[in-house]
PDB file of C-alpha atoms in Angstrom:
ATOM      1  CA  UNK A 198     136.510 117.068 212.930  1.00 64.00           C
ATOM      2  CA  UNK A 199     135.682 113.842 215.119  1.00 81.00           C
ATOM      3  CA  UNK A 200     136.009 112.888 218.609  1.00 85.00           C
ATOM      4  CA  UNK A 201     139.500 111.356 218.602  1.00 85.00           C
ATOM      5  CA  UNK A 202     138.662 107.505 219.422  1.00 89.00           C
ATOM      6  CA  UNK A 203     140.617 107.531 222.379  1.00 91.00           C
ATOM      7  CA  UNK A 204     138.552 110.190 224.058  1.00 92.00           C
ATOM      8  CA  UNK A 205     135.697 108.146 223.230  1.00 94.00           C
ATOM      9  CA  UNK A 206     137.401 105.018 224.762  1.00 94.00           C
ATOM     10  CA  UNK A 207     138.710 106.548 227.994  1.00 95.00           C
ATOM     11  CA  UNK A 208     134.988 108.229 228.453  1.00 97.00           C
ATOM     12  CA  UNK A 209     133.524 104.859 227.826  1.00 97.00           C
ATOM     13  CA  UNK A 210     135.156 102.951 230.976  1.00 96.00           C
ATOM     14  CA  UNK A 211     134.802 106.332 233.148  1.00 97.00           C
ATOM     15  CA  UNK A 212     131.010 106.474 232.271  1.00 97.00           C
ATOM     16  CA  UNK A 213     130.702 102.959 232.948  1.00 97.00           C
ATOM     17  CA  UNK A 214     132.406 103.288 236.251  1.00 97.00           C
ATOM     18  CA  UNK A 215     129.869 106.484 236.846  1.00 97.00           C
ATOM     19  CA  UNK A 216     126.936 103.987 235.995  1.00 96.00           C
ATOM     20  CA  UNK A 217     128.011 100.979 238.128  1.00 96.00           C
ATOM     21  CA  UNK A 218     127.537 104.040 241.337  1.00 94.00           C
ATOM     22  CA  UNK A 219     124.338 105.808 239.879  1.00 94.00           C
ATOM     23  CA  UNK A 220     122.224 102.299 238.664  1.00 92.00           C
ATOM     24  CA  UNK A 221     123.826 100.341 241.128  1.00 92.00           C
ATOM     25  CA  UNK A 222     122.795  96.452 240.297  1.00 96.00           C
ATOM     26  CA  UNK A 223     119.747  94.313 240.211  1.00 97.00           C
ATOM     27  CA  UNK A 224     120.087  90.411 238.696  1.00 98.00           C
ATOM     28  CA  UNK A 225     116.127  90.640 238.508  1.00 98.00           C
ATOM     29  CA  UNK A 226     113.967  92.333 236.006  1.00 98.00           C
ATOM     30  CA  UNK A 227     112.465  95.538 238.438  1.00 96.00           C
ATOM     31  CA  UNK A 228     110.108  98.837 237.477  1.00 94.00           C
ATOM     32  CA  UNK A 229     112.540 101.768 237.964  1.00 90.00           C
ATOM     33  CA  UNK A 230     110.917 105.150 239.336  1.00 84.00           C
ATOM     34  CA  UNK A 231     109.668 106.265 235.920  1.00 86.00           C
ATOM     35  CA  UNK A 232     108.020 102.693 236.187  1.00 90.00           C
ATOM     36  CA  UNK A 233     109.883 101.287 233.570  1.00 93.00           C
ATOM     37  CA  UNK A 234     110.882  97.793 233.486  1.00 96.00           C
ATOM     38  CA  UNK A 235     114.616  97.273 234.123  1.00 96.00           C
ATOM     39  CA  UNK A 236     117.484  95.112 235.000  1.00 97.00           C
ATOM     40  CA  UNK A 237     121.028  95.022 236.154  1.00 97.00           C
ATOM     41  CA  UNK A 238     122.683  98.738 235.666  1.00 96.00           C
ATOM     42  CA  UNK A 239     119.442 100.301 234.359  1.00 94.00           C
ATOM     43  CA  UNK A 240     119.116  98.160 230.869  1.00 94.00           C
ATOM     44  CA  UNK A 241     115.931  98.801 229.731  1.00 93.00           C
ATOM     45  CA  UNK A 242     115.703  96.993 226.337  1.00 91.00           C
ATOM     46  CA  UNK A 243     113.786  94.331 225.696  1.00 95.00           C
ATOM     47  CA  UNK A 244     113.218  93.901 229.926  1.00 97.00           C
ATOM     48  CA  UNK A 245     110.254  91.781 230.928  1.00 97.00           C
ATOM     49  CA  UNK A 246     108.652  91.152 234.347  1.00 97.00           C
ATOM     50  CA  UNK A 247     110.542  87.887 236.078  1.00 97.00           C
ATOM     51  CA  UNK A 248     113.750  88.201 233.808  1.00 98.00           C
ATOM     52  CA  UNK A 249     117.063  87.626 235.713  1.00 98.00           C
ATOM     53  CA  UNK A 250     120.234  88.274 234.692  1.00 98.00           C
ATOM     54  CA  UNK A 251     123.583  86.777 236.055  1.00 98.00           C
ATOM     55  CA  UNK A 252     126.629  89.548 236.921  1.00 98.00           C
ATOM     56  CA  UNK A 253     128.289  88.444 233.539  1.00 98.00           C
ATOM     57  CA  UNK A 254     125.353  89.394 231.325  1.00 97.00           C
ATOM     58  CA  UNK A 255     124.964  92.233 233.266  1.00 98.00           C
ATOM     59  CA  UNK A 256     128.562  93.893 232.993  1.00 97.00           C
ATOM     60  CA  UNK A 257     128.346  92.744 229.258  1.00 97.00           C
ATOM     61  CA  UNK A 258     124.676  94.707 228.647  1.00 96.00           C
ATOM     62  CA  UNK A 259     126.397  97.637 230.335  1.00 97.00           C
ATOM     63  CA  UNK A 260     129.245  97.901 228.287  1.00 97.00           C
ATOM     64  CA  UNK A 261     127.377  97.044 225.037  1.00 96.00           C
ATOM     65  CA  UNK A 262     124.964 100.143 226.304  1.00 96.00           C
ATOM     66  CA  UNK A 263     127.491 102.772 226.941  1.00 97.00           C
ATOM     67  CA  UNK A 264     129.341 101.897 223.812  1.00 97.00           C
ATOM     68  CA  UNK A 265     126.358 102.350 222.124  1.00 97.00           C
ATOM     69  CA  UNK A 266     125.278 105.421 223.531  1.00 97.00           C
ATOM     70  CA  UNK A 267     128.703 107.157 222.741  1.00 97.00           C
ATOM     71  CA  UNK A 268     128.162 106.259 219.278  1.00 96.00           C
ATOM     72  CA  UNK A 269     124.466 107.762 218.985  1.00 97.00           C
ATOM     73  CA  UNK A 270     126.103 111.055 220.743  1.00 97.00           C
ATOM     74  CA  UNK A 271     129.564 111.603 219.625  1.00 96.00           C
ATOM     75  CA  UNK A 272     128.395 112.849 215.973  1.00 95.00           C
ATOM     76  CA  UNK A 273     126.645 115.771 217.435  1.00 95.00           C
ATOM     77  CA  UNK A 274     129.346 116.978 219.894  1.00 96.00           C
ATOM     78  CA  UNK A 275     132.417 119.351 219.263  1.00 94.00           C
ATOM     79  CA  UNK A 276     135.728 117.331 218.646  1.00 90.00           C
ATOM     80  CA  UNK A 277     137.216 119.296 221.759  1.00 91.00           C
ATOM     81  CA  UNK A 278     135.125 117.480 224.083  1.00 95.00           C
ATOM     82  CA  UNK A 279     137.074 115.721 226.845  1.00 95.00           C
ATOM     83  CA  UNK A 280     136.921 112.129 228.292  1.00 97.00           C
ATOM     84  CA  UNK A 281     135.514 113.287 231.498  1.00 97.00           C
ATOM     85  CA  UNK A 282     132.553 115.715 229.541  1.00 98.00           C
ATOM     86  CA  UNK A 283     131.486 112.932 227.540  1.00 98.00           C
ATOM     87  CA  UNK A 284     131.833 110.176 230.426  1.00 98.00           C
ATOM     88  CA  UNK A 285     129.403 112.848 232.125  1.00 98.00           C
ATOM     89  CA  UNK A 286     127.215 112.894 229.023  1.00 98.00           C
ATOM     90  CA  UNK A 287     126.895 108.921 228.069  1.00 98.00           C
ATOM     91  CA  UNK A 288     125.183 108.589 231.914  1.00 98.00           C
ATOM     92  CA  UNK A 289     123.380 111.241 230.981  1.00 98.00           C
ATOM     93  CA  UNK A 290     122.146 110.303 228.033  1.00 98.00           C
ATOM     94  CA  UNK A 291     121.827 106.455 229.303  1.00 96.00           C
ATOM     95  CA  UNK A 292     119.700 107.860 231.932  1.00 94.00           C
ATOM     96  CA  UNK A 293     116.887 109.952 230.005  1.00 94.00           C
ATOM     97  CA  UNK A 294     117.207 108.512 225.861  1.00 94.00           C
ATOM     98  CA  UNK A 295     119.629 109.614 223.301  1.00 95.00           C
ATOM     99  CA  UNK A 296     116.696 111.832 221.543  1.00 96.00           C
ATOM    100  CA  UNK A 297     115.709 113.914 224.595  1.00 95.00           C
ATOM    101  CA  UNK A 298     119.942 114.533 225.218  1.00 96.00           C
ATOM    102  CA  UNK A 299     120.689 115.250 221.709  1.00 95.00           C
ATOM    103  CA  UNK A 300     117.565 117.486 221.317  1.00 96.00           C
ATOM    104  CA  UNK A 301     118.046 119.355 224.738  1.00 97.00           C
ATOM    105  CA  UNK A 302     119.274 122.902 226.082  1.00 98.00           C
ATOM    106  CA  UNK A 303     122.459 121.075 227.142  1.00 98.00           C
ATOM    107  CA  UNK A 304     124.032 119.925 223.687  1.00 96.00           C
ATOM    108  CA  UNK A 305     123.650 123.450 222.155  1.00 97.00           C
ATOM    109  CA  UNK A 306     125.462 125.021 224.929  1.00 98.00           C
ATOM    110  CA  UNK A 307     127.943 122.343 224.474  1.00 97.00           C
ATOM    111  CA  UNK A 308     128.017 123.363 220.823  1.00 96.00           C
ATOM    112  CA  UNK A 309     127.549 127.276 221.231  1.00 96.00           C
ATOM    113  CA  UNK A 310     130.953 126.280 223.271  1.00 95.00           C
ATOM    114  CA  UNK A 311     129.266 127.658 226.431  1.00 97.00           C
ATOM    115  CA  UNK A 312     130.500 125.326 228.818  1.00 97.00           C
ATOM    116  CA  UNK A 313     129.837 126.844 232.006  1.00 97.00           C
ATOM    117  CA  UNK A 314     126.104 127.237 231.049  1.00 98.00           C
ATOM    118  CA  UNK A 315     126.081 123.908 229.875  1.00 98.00           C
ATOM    119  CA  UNK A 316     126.930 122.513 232.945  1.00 98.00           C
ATOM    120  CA  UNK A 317     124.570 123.819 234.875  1.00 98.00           C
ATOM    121  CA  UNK A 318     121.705 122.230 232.973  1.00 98.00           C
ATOM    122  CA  UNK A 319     122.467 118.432 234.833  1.00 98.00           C
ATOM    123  CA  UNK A 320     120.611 120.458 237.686  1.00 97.00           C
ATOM    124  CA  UNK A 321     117.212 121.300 235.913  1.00 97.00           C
ATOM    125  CA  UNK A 322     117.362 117.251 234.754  1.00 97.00           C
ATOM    126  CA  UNK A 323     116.051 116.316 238.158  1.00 97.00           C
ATOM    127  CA  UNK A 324     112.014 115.200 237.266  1.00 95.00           C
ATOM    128  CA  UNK A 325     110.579 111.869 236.891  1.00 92.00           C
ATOM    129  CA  UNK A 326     107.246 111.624 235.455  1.00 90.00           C
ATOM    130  CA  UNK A 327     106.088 115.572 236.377  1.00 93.00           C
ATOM    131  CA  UNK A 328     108.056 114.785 240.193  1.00 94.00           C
ATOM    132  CA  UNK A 329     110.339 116.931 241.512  1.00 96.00           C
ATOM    133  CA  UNK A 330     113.077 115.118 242.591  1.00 96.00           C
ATOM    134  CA  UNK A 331     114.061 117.438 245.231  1.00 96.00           C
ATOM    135  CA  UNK A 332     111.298 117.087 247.172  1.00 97.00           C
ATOM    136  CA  UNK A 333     112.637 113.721 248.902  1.00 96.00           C
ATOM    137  CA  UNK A 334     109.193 112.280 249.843  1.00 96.00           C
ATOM    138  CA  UNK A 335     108.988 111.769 246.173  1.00 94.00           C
ATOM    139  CA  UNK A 336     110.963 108.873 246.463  1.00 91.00           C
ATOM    140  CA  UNK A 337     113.692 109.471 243.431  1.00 92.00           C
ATOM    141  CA  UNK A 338     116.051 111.661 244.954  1.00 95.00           C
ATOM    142  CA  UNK A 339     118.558 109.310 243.357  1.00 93.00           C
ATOM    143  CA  UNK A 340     118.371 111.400 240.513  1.00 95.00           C
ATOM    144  CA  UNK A 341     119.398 114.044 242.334  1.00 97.00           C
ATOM    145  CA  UNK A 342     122.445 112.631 243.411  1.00 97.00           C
ATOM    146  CA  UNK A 343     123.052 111.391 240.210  1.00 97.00           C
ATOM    147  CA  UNK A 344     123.044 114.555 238.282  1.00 98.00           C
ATOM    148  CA  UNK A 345     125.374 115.517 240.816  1.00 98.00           C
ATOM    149  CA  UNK A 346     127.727 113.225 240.082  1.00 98.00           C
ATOM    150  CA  UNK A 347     127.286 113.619 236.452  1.00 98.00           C
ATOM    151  CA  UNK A 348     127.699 117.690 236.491  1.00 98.00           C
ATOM    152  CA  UNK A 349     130.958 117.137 238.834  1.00 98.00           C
ATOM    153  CA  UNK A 350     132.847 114.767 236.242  1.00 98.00           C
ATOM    154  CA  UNK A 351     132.179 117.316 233.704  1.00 98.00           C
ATOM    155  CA  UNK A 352     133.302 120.294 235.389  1.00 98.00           C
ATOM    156  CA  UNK A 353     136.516 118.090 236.592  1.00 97.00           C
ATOM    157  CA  UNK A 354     139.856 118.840 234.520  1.00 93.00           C
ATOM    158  CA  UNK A 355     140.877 116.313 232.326  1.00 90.00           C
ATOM    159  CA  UNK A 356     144.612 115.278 233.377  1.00 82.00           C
ATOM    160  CA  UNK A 357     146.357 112.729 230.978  1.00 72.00           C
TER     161      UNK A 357
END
């Protein structure tokens, strides 16, 4: 059984709404913590030093990206899944590469049905390049905060 498209819609504009808080927005091409190059809300395709981006292409590479993502995730998640799980999941997954999502702890849980457990694993996501995040002199406790935000919209109830 698929994700019902609508699920997949509604998580779509709440994951991009997540994103616009976690990435915030650069118009120029920067190297994120991981020192990867980067521009606008975390688009890393393609992204060369001195590119610039106007708030147009940006909004359009973000939706193109989430949509995207969905689609690389959606196959490999139970049909139950609701709008606010996957929202939680597409930053996720945006954040640290379909592969490394699909592949990790978190997805079997999902698909053992173990939801609880599951949720919990946003909090071990917290290292960037052998950094602990935590430790704030490390200089990426945005990830922190982020997985934060990502583990909350997962646990929260979806109301229709």
């Amino acid at each position: 059984m698929r994700t019902p498209a609508k699920v997949v819609s509604a998580a779509v504009g709440a994951a991009m709404a997540l994103l616009v808080g976690v990435e915030g927005i650069k118009y120029k091409a920067y190297q994120d913590t991981g020192g990867v190059w980067t521009i606008c809300y975390g688009y890393a395709q393609g992204v060369r030093p001195g590119q610039t981006a106007t708030p147009q292409q940006c909004w359009s590479m973000l939706q193109t990206e989430a949509q995207a993502t969905a689609n690389a995730i959606v196959p490999y998640l139970p049909a139950t899944i609701n709008p606010n799980q996957l929202a939680a999941l597409i930053s996720f997954c945006y954040n640290v590469g379909n592969t490394a999502c699909r592949n990790s702890t978190m997805f079997r849980l999902i698909n053992e049905g173990n939801w609880v457990a599951a949720a919990k694993q946003f909090d071990r996501w917290t290292f960037v390049k052998k950094k602990d995040c935590k430790v704030r002199s490390n200089n990426c406790y945005g990830i922190v905060l982020r997985r934060q935000a990502e583990r909350t919209l997962f646990e929260k109830p979806y109301a229709q």
